[in-house]
mmCIF file of C-alpha atoms in Angstrom:
data_model
loop_
_atom_site.group_PDB
_atom_site.id
_atom_site.type_symbol
_atom_site.label_atom_id
_atom_site.label_comp_id
_atom_site.label_asym_id
_atom_site.label_seq_id
_atom_site.Cartn_x
_atom_site.Cartn_y
_atom_site.Cartn_z
ATOM 1 C CA MET A 42 0.275 -0.163 -0.137
ATOM 2 C CA LYS A 43 2.534 2.608 -1.443
ATOM 3 C CA LEU A 44 1.595 5.794 -2.214
ATOM 4 C CA LYS A 45 4.555 7.523 -3.675
ATOM 5 C CA ASN A 46 2.448 6.832 -7.078
ATOM 6 C CA THR A 47 -0.260 8.741 -6.733
ATOM 7 C CA VAL A 48 1.912 12.011 -5.622
ATOM 8 C CA GLY A 49 1.956 13.447 -9.415
ATOM 9 C CA VAL A 50 -1.218 13.135 -9.989
ATOM 10 C CA VAL A 51 -2.870 14.934 -7.059
ATOM 11 C CA ILE A 52 -0.510 17.875 -6.652
ATOM 12 C CA GLY A 53 -1.199 18.259 -10.949
ATOM 13 C CA SER A 54 -4.728 17.891 -10.143
ATOM 14 C CA LEU A 55 -4.651 20.651 -6.838
ATOM 15 C CA LEU A 56 -2.753 23.212 -8.988
ATOM 16 C CA ALA A 57 -5.193 22.930 -11.951
ATOM 17 C CA THR A 58 -7.785 24.227 -9.729
ATOM 18 C CA SER A 59 -5.997 26.380 -7.843
ATOM 19 C CA SER A 60 -6.865 29.364 -10.140
ATOM 20 C CA LEU A 61 -10.413 29.397 -9.826
ATOM 21 C CA ALA A 62 -12.137 32.441 -8.068
ATOM 22 C CA VAL A 63 -13.567 31.273 -5.097
ATOM 23 C CA MET A 64 -14.667 32.514 -1.563
ATOM 24 C CA ALA A 65 -11.162 31.749 1.281
ATOM 25 C CA GLN A 66 -11.729 28.723 3.003
ATOM 26 C CA GLY A 67 -14.457 27.770 0.726
ATOM 27 C CA GLN A 68 -15.457 24.966 -1.871
ATOM 28 C CA GLY A 69 -12.558 25.410 -4.206
ATOM 29 C CA ALA A 70 -9.789 27.087 -2.124
ATOM 30 C CA VAL A 71 -6.273 25.958 -2.024
ATOM 31 C CA GLU A 72 -4.272 25.939 1.573
ATOM 32 C CA VAL A 73 -0.125 25.673 1.334
ATOM 33 C CA GLU A 74 1.161 25.030 4.840
ATOM 34 C CA GLY A 75 4.692 24.902 6.444
ATOM 35 C CA PHE A 76 4.453 22.445 9.457
ATOM 36 C CA ALA A 77 6.876 20.453 12.277
ATOM 37 C CA LYS A 78 6.189 17.295 14.329
ATOM 38 C CA LYS A 79 7.894 15.488 17.325
ATOM 39 C CA GLU A 80 7.201 12.167 16.145
ATOM 40 C CA MET A 81 7.025 9.716 19.305
ATOM 41 C CA PHE A 82 8.500 6.366 17.992
ATOM 42 C CA ASP A 83 7.172 3.160 18.974
ATOM 43 C CA SER A 84 9.920 0.895 21.108
ATOM 44 C CA ALA A 85 10.019 -1.656 18.985
ATOM 45 C CA ARG A 86 11.989 0.340 16.415
ATOM 46 C CA ASP A 87 15.044 0.539 18.845
ATOM 47 C CA PHE A 88 15.281 4.345 18.611
ATOM 48 C CA LYS A 89 17.262 5.854 21.309
ATOM 49 C CA ASN A 90 15.470 9.426 21.006
ATOM 50 C CA ASN A 91 12.262 10.551 19.200
ATOM 51 C CA GLY A 92 12.604 12.098 15.319
ATOM 52 C CA ASN A 93 11.976 16.255 14.742
ATOM 53 C CA LEU A 94 9.500 16.164 11.226
ATOM 54 C CA PHE A 95 9.946 19.071 9.187
ATOM 55 C CA GLY A 96 7.651 19.475 5.727
ATOM 56 C CA GLY A 97 4.946 20.926 3.812
ATOM 57 C CA SER A 98 1.405 20.323 2.692
ATOM 58 C CA ILE A 99 -1.058 21.352 0.290
ATOM 59 C CA GLY A 100 -4.748 20.980 0.197
ATOM 60 C CA TYR A 101 -7.876 21.684 -1.544
ATOM 61 C CA TYR A 102 -11.054 21.900 -0.117
ATOM 62 C CA LEU A 103 -14.038 19.846 -1.823
ATOM 63 C CA THR A 104 -16.529 21.147 -0.151
ATOM 64 C CA ASP A 105 -16.479 24.136 2.682
ATOM 65 C CA ASP A 106 -15.539 21.847 5.156
ATOM 66 C CA VAL A 107 -14.231 18.740 3.493
ATOM 67 C CA GLU A 108 -10.338 19.355 2.835
ATOM 68 C CA LEU A 109 -7.569 17.010 0.916
ATOM 69 C CA ARG A 110 -4.251 17.453 1.886
ATOM 70 C CA LEU A 111 -0.688 16.119 0.609
ATOM 71 C CA ALA A 112 1.705 16.455 3.059
ATOM 72 C CA TYR A 113 5.550 15.554 2.919
ATOM 73 C CA ASP A 114 8.125 15.977 5.638
ATOM 74 C CA GLU A 115 11.683 14.217 6.574
ATOM 75 C CA VAL A 116 13.100 12.901 9.730
ATOM 76 C CA HIS A 117 15.434 14.794 11.412
ATOM 77 C CA ASN A 118 17.344 14.453 15.252
ATOM 78 C CA ALA A 119 16.502 10.853 15.697
ATOM 79 C CA ARG A 120 19.213 7.903 16.403
ATOM 80 C CA GLY A 121 19.872 4.377 16.576
ATOM 81 C CA GLU A 122 20.872 2.373 19.646
ATOM 82 C CA ASP A 123 24.059 2.062 18.043
ATOM 83 C CA GLY A 124 24.042 6.111 18.267
ATOM 84 C CA ARG A 125 23.975 6.419 14.479
ATOM 85 C CA ASN A 126 21.646 8.934 12.829
ATOM 86 C CA ILE A 127 18.013 7.842 11.721
ATOM 87 C CA LYS A 128 17.016 9.794 8.045
ATOM 88 C CA GLY A 129 13.985 9.190 6.154
ATOM 89 C CA ALA A 130 10.873 10.828 4.869
ATOM 90 C CA ASN A 131 6.866 10.453 5.036
ATOM 91 C CA THR A 132 4.537 11.460 2.410
ATOM 92 C CA ALA A 133 0.599 11.662 3.279
ATOM 93 C CA LEU A 134 -2.498 11.554 1.749
ATOM 94 C CA ASP A 135 -5.341 12.634 4.473
ATOM 95 C CA ALA A 136 -8.889 14.052 4.216
ATOM 96 C CA LEU A 137 -10.102 16.579 7.028
ATOM 97 C CA TYR A 138 -13.529 17.405 8.175
ATOM 98 C CA HIS A 139 -13.297 21.232 9.377
ATOM 99 C CA PHE A 140 -16.160 22.230 11.914
ATOM 100 C CA ASN A 141 -17.545 25.933 12.713
ATOM 101 C CA ASN A 142 -18.629 27.703 8.934
ATOM 102 C CA ALA A 143 -16.230 28.939 6.193
ATOM 103 C CA GLY A 144 -14.769 32.327 7.519
ATOM 104 C CA ASP A 145 -15.338 31.552 10.858
ATOM 105 C CA ALA A 146 -11.823 32.648 12.706
ATOM 106 C CA LEU A 147 -11.395 29.371 14.020
ATOM 107 C CA ARG A 148 -11.981 26.178 12.489
ATOM 108 C CA PRO A 149 -11.254 22.387 14.781
ATOM 109 C CA TYR A 150 -10.846 19.353 12.499
ATOM 110 C CA VAL A 151 -10.377 15.853 12.717
ATOM 111 C CA SER A 152 -8.482 13.574 10.020
ATOM 112 C CA ALA A 153 -8.020 10.464 8.293
ATOM 113 C CA GLY A 154 -5.854 9.017 5.462
ATOM 114 C CA PHE A 155 -3.125 6.975 4.894
ATOM 115 C CA SER A 156 1.669 7.511 4.935
ATOM 116 C CA ASP A 157 4.211 5.908 3.353
ATOM 117 C CA GLN A 158 7.045 6.005 5.318
ATOM 118 C CA SER A 159 10.860 5.066 4.399
ATOM 119 C CA ILE A 160 13.523 5.409 7.020
ATOM 120 C CA GLY A 161 16.638 3.952 8.056
ATOM 121 C CA GLN A 162 20.540 4.711 9.149
ATOM 122 C CA SER A 163 22.883 7.206 7.697
ATOM 123 C CA GLY A 164 25.624 5.232 6.090
ATOM 124 C CA ARG A 165 23.719 1.467 5.538
ATOM 125 C CA ASN A 166 22.187 0.370 2.471
ATOM 126 C CA GLY A 167 18.785 -0.872 4.466
ATOM 127 C CA ARG A 168 15.591 0.818 4.679
ATOM 128 C CA ASN A 169 12.643 0.361 6.545
ATOM 129 C CA GLY A 170 9.313 1.371 4.648
ATOM 130 C CA SER A 171 5.929 1.109 6.366
ATOM 131 C CA THR A 172 2.600 2.011 5.317
ATOM 132 C CA PHE A 173 0.619 3.731 8.441
ATOM 133 C CA ALA A 174 -3.017 4.388 8.790
ATOM 134 C CA ASN A 175 -3.929 7.831 10.106
ATOM 135 C CA ILE A 176 -6.441 9.724 12.323
ATOM 136 C CA GLY A 177 -5.740 13.001 14.148
ATOM 137 C CA GLY A 178 -7.695 16.257 15.295
ATOM 138 C CA GLY A 179 -6.768 19.799 15.992
ATOM 139 C CA ALA A 180 -7.760 23.331 14.957
ATOM 140 C CA LYS A 181 -6.735 26.036 12.586
ATOM 141 C CA TYR A 182 -6.495 29.790 13.544
ATOM 142 C CA TYR A 183 -7.481 32.103 10.935
ATOM 143 C CA PHE A 184 -5.851 35.367 11.673
ATOM 144 C CA THR A 185 -6.719 36.738 8.125
ATOM 145 C CA ASP A 186 -8.874 34.987 5.134
ATOM 146 C CA ASN A 187 -5.358 34.120 4.158
ATOM 147 C CA PHE A 188 -3.072 33.378 6.956
ATOM 148 C CA TYR A 189 -3.419 30.752 9.584
ATOM 149 C CA ALA A 190 -1.758 29.021 12.236
ATOM 150 C CA ARG A 191 -2.574 25.313 13.213
ATOM 151 C CA ALA A 192 -1.931 22.975 16.200
ATOM 152 C CA GLY A 193 -3.026 19.009 16.022
ATOM 153 C CA VAL A 194 -2.152 15.476 16.828
ATOM 154 C CA GLU A 195 -2.058 12.013 14.651
ATOM 155 C CA ALA A 196 -2.337 8.985 15.905
ATOM 156 C CA GLN A 197 -0.117 6.765 13.406
ATOM 157 C CA TYR A 198 -0.886 2.771 13.031
ATOM 158 C CA ASN A 199 1.267 1.091 11.758
ATOM 159 C CA ILE A 200 -0.030 -1.544 8.966
ATOM 160 C CA ASP A 201 3.261 -3.266 8.321
ATOM 161 C CA GLN A 202 4.405 -3.657 11.813
ATOM 162 C CA GLY A 203 1.226 -4.017 13.744
ATOM 163 C CA ASP A 204 2.507 -0.879 16.464
ATOM 164 C CA THR A 205 1.123 3.026 17.097
ATOM 165 C CA GLU A 206 2.877 5.889 17.237
ATOM 166 C CA TRP A 207 2.006 9.755 17.661
ATOM 167 C CA ALA A 208 2.575 12.477 16.205
ATOM 168 C CA PRO A 209 2.125 16.278 17.568
ATOM 169 C CA SER A 210 2.366 19.111 14.889
ATOM 170 C CA VAL A 211 2.119 22.779 14.528
ATOM 171 C CA GLY A 212 2.037 24.590 11.007
ATOM 172 C CA ILE A 213 2.010 28.381 9.262
ATOM 173 C CA GLY A 214 -0.291 28.589 6.515
ATOM 174 C CA MET A 215 -1.655 30.461 3.277
ATOM 175 C CA ASN A 216 -5.111 30.311 1.834
ATOM 176 C CA PHE A 217 -5.663 30.918 -1.731
ATOM 177 C CA GLY A 218 -9.278 30.910 -2.528
ATOM 178 C CA GLY A 219 -8.781 33.977 -4.780
ATOM 179 C CA GLY A 220 -10.607 36.103 -2.170
ATOM 180 C CA SER A 221 -13.661 36.560 -0.842
ATOM 181 C CA ALA A 222 -16.667 36.281 -2.698
ATOM 182 C CA PRO A 223 -17.985 39.864 -3.972
ATOM 183 C CA ALA A 224 -21.391 40.666 -2.950
ATOM 184 C CA PRO A 225 -23.924 38.843 -5.060
ATOM 185 C CA VAL A 226 -25.775 41.508 -7.591
ATOM 186 C CA VAL A 227 -29.027 40.820 -7.284
ATOM 187 C CA ALA A 228 -31.838 42.624 -9.403
ATOM 188 C CA ALA A 229 -34.173 44.560 -7.382
ATOM 189 C CA ALA A 230 -37.585 42.910 -7.333
ATOM 190 C CA PRO A 231 -39.876 44.161 -9.457
ATOM 191 C CA GLU A 232 -43.015 46.173 -8.470
ATOM 192 C CA PRO A 233 -46.269 44.094 -8.087
ATOM 193 C CA VAL A 234 -48.529 44.981 -11.401
ATOM 194 C CA ALA A 235 -52.050 45.411 -9.794
ATOM 195 C CA GLU A 236 -54.683 44.323 -12.010
ATOM 196 C CA PRO A 237 -57.141 46.803 -13.248
ATOM 197 C CA VAL A 238 -59.701 47.620 -10.746
ATOM 198 C CA ALA A 239 -63.125 49.772 -11.079
ATOM 199 C CA ALA A 240 -62.583 53.333 -9.181
ATOM 200 C CA GLU A 241 -64.819 51.996 -6.321
ATOM 201 C CA GLU A 242 -62.144 49.346 -5.318
ATOM 202 C CA PRO A 243 -59.144 51.003 -4.417
ATOM 203 C CA MET A 244 -55.571 49.314 -3.390
ATOM 204 C CA GLU A 245 -53.427 49.289 -0.390
ATOM 205 C CA LEU A 246 -50.339 48.479 -0.034
ATOM 206 C CA VAL A 247 -49.184 45.983 3.019
ATOM 207 C CA ARG A 248 -45.837 45.295 4.274
ATOM 208 C CA VAL A 249 -43.508 43.165 6.645
ATOM 209 C CA GLU A 250 -40.538 44.047 7.851
ATOM 210 C CA LEU A 251 -37.780 41.567 9.046
ATOM 211 C CA ASP A 252 -34.858 42.727 11.530
ATOM 212 C CA VAL A 253 -32.391 39.496 13.299
ATOM 213 C CA LYS A 254 -29.516 40.257 15.319
ATOM 214 C CA PHE A 255 -26.776 37.513 15.428
ATOM 215 C CA ASP A 256 -23.760 37.429 18.201
ATOM 216 C CA PHE A 257 -20.633 38.813 17.853
ATOM 217 C CA ASP A 258 -18.809 36.713 15.296
ATOM 218 C CA LYS A 259 -21.587 34.304 14.694
ATOM 219 C CA SER A 260 -23.532 33.531 12.361
ATOM 220 C CA SER A 261 -26.154 31.126 13.528
ATOM 221 C CA VAL A 262 -29.279 32.643 13.964
ATOM 222 C CA LYS A 263 -30.517 32.358 17.454
ATOM 223 C CA GLU A 264 -33.952 30.908 18.869
ATOM 224 C CA GLU A 265 -35.878 33.919 19.328
ATOM 225 C CA SER A 266 -35.764 34.864 15.940
ATOM 226 C CA TYR A 267 -37.432 31.922 14.457
ATOM 227 C CA GLY A 268 -40.568 33.808 15.397
ATOM 228 C CA ASP A 269 -40.181 36.860 13.138
ATOM 229 C CA ILE A 270 -38.864 34.886 10.662
ATOM 230 C CA LYS A 271 -41.726 32.738 10.157
ATOM 231 C CA ASN A 272 -44.152 36.068 10.348
ATOM 232 C CA LEU A 273 -42.160 36.975 7.002
ATOM 233 C CA ALA A 274 -42.754 33.562 5.823
ATOM 234 C CA ASP A 275 -46.555 33.429 6.171
ATOM 235 C CA PHE A 276 -46.777 36.820 4.251
ATOM 236 C CA MET A 277 -44.977 35.657 1.333
ATOM 237 C CA LYS A 278 -46.978 32.428 1.691
ATOM 238 C CA GLN A 279 -50.542 34.258 1.587
ATOM 239 C CA TYR A 280 -49.139 37.210 -1.421
ATOM 240 C CA PRO A 281 -47.078 34.699 -3.411
ATOM 241 C CA GLN A 282 -46.155 36.740 -6.227
ATOM 242 C CA THR A 283 -43.839 38.790 -3.963
ATOM 243 C CA THR A 284 -39.835 38.043 -3.566
ATOM 244 C CA THR A 285 -37.347 39.338 -1.286
ATOM 245 C CA VAL A 286 -33.406 40.583 -0.284
ATOM 246 C CA VAL A 287 -32.237 39.008 2.758
ATOM 247 C CA GLU A 288 -29.107 41.701 3.793
ATOM 248 C CA GLY A 289 -26.625 40.500 5.770
ATOM 249 C CA HIS A 290 -24.548 43.281 8.626
ATOM 250 C CA THR A 291 -21.882 43.296 10.768
ATOM 251 C CA ASP A 292 -20.643 45.612 13.091
ATOM 252 C CA SER A 293 -16.896 47.388 12.140
ATOM 253 C CA LYS A 294 -14.695 45.040 14.443
ATOM 254 C CA GLY A 295 -12.258 42.673 11.804
ATOM 255 C CA SER A 296 -11.221 42.851 8.598
ATOM 256 C CA ASP A 297 -13.103 44.517 5.843
ATOM 257 C CA ALA A 298 -12.878 40.829 4.411
ATOM 258 C CA TYR A 299 -13.648 38.945 6.674
ATOM 259 C CA ASN A 300 -16.681 40.818 7.469
ATOM 260 C CA GLN A 301 -17.618 40.179 4.172
ATOM 261 C CA ASN A 302 -17.853 36.856 4.217
ATOM 262 C CA LEU A 303 -19.634 37.004 7.626
ATOM 263 C CA SER A 304 -22.256 39.275 6.288
ATOM 264 C CA GLU A 305 -22.629 36.309 3.572
ATOM 265 C CA SER A 306 -22.858 34.128 6.017
ATOM 266 C CA ARG A 307 -25.217 35.178 8.553
ATOM 267 C CA ALA A 308 -28.035 36.475 5.088
ATOM 268 C CA ASN A 309 -27.560 32.527 3.588
ATOM 269 C CA ALA A 310 -28.565 31.448 7.166
ATOM 270 C CA VAL A 311 -31.393 33.756 7.590
ATOM 271 C CA ARG A 312 -32.107 32.447 3.533
ATOM 272 C CA ASP A 313 -31.739 28.912 4.814
ATOM 273 C CA VAL A 314 -34.542 29.221 7.433
ATOM 274 C CA LEU A 315 -37.339 30.843 5.047
ATOM 275 C CA VAL A 316 -36.657 28.062 2.410
ATOM 276 C CA ASN A 317 -35.646 24.644 4.279
ATOM 277 C CA GLN A 318 -37.902 25.009 7.452
ATOM 278 C CA TYR A 319 -40.306 27.124 6.789
ATOM 279 C CA GLY A 320 -41.051 26.513 2.985
ATOM 280 C CA VAL A 321 -40.862 29.425 0.674
ATOM 281 C CA ASP A 322 -39.715 28.663 -2.529
ATOM 282 C CA ALA A 323 -35.988 29.177 -2.982
ATOM 283 C CA THR A 324 -36.508 30.900 -6.328
ATOM 284 C CA ARG A 325 -38.149 34.284 -4.272
ATOM 285 C CA VAL A 326 -35.308 34.829 -1.731
ATOM 286 C CA ASN A 327 -32.025 36.110 -2.436
ATOM 287 C CA ALA A 328 -29.048 36.453 0.006
ATOM 288 C CA ALA A 329 -26.858 39.102 -0.467
ATOM 289 C CA GLY A 330 -23.834 40.682 2.236
ATOM 290 C CA TYR A 331 -22.920 44.022 2.833
ATOM 291 C CA GLY A 332 -20.222 43.474 5.476
ATOM 292 C CA GLU A 333 -19.814 46.535 7.323
ATOM 293 C CA ALA A 334 -20.162 49.100 5.144
ATOM 294 C CA ARG A 335 -23.881 49.768 6.082
ATOM 295 C CA PRO A 336 -24.191 50.682 10.040
ATOM 296 C CA VAL A 337 -27.534 52.108 11.988
ATOM 297 C CA ALA A 338 -25.786 52.695 14.709
ATOM 298 C CA ASP A 339 -22.309 53.993 16.022
ATOM 299 C CA ASN A 340 -19.577 50.890 15.994
ATOM 300 C CA ALA A 341 -17.671 53.205 18.862
ATOM 301 C CA THR A 342 -19.953 51.719 21.253
ATOM 302 C CA ASP A 343 -20.878 47.870 22.274
ATOM 303 C CA SER A 344 -24.632 49.033 21.891
ATOM 304 C CA GLY A 345 -24.060 50.577 18.618
ATOM 305 C CA ARG A 346 -22.210 47.170 17.109
ATOM 306 C CA ALA A 347 -24.958 45.109 18.488
ATOM 307 C CA VAL A 348 -27.216 46.307 16.665
ATOM 308 C CA ASN A 349 -24.845 46.502 13.554
ATOM 309 C CA ARG A 350 -25.103 42.470 13.589
ATOM 310 C CA ARG A 351 -28.027 42.041 11.929
ATOM 311 C CA VAL A 352 -29.502 40.435 8.714
ATOM 312 C CA GLU A 353 -32.846 42.537 7.023
ATOM 313 C CA ALA A 354 -35.441 41.846 4.893
ATOM 314 C CA GLU A 355 -39.125 43.200 3.718
ATOM 315 C CA VAL A 356 -41.572 42.105 1.468
ATOM 316 C CA GLU A 357 -44.324 44.240 0.518
ATOM 317 C CA ALA A 358 -47.831 43.416 -1.423
ATOM 318 C CA GLN A 359 -50.962 45.099 -3.160
ATOM 319 C CA ILE A 360 -54.286 44.243 -1.654
ATOM 320 C CA GLN A 361 -57.783 45.582 -2.603
ATOM 321 C CA GLN A 362 -59.602 47.203 0.235
#
């Protein structure tokens, strides 16, 4: 079970897709990382001390949460019982599942995959080749949309020898996602065209407005807001000719690019409740994010920032009196 024959194919596929302009951290993004590991060798190896591993990886996001990562590292500072240096290299292919939402600063993850190791003592021709099954976990912290730090640990089961080794690691990486996705250009909802009516049957304009507030740095809809969202959904079902644009906003904390992503995540979260929970036709609800560009309160105060962390929507309909 060797992985070396797949290395060229996977690298070529990742580089070919890295030119796509997509949301940072989201589906289609590419991450490049440099890392250091401390491999805790199993006692059956008869090594005097554990090894320091240094290497790099490249990953491709198949979805907003699932990343396929190819990594390579080399072994340093390990010694055998006779004092000779232990040299070698590892090649690994892992899948990572990330928690939280694309665009959040903190993204914990779990990982699983396989690695191939070739290792031996300096000055000797014989080398030991082993295949490992890997499982692990950790977290990434995004300082910006494009730079992050990672810490994690892996358990490595040696399929050929039947023993298990541990490898804690830290890394620094860059995300090449083509920058934040621009705010979608949404055509203004057309004004309803009233059917011709007699003069004695005047029309009346009715309106429903939505204002959903969010916690700091969060895009999940709070339970207390579901009732207001349902009222909007019921109104749209009563007047099936109506459409709406769900608009997301943030306070001024954080970078412009980060807030743009966060505002889009908030708008999409409210849209998902309207469509998936309350049954509004998806073609009648669009979502747009405006970041921190449209405050309605003073961002210099906590109370003002709380008001600005919001999603807004409104629906109008004309009815006969």
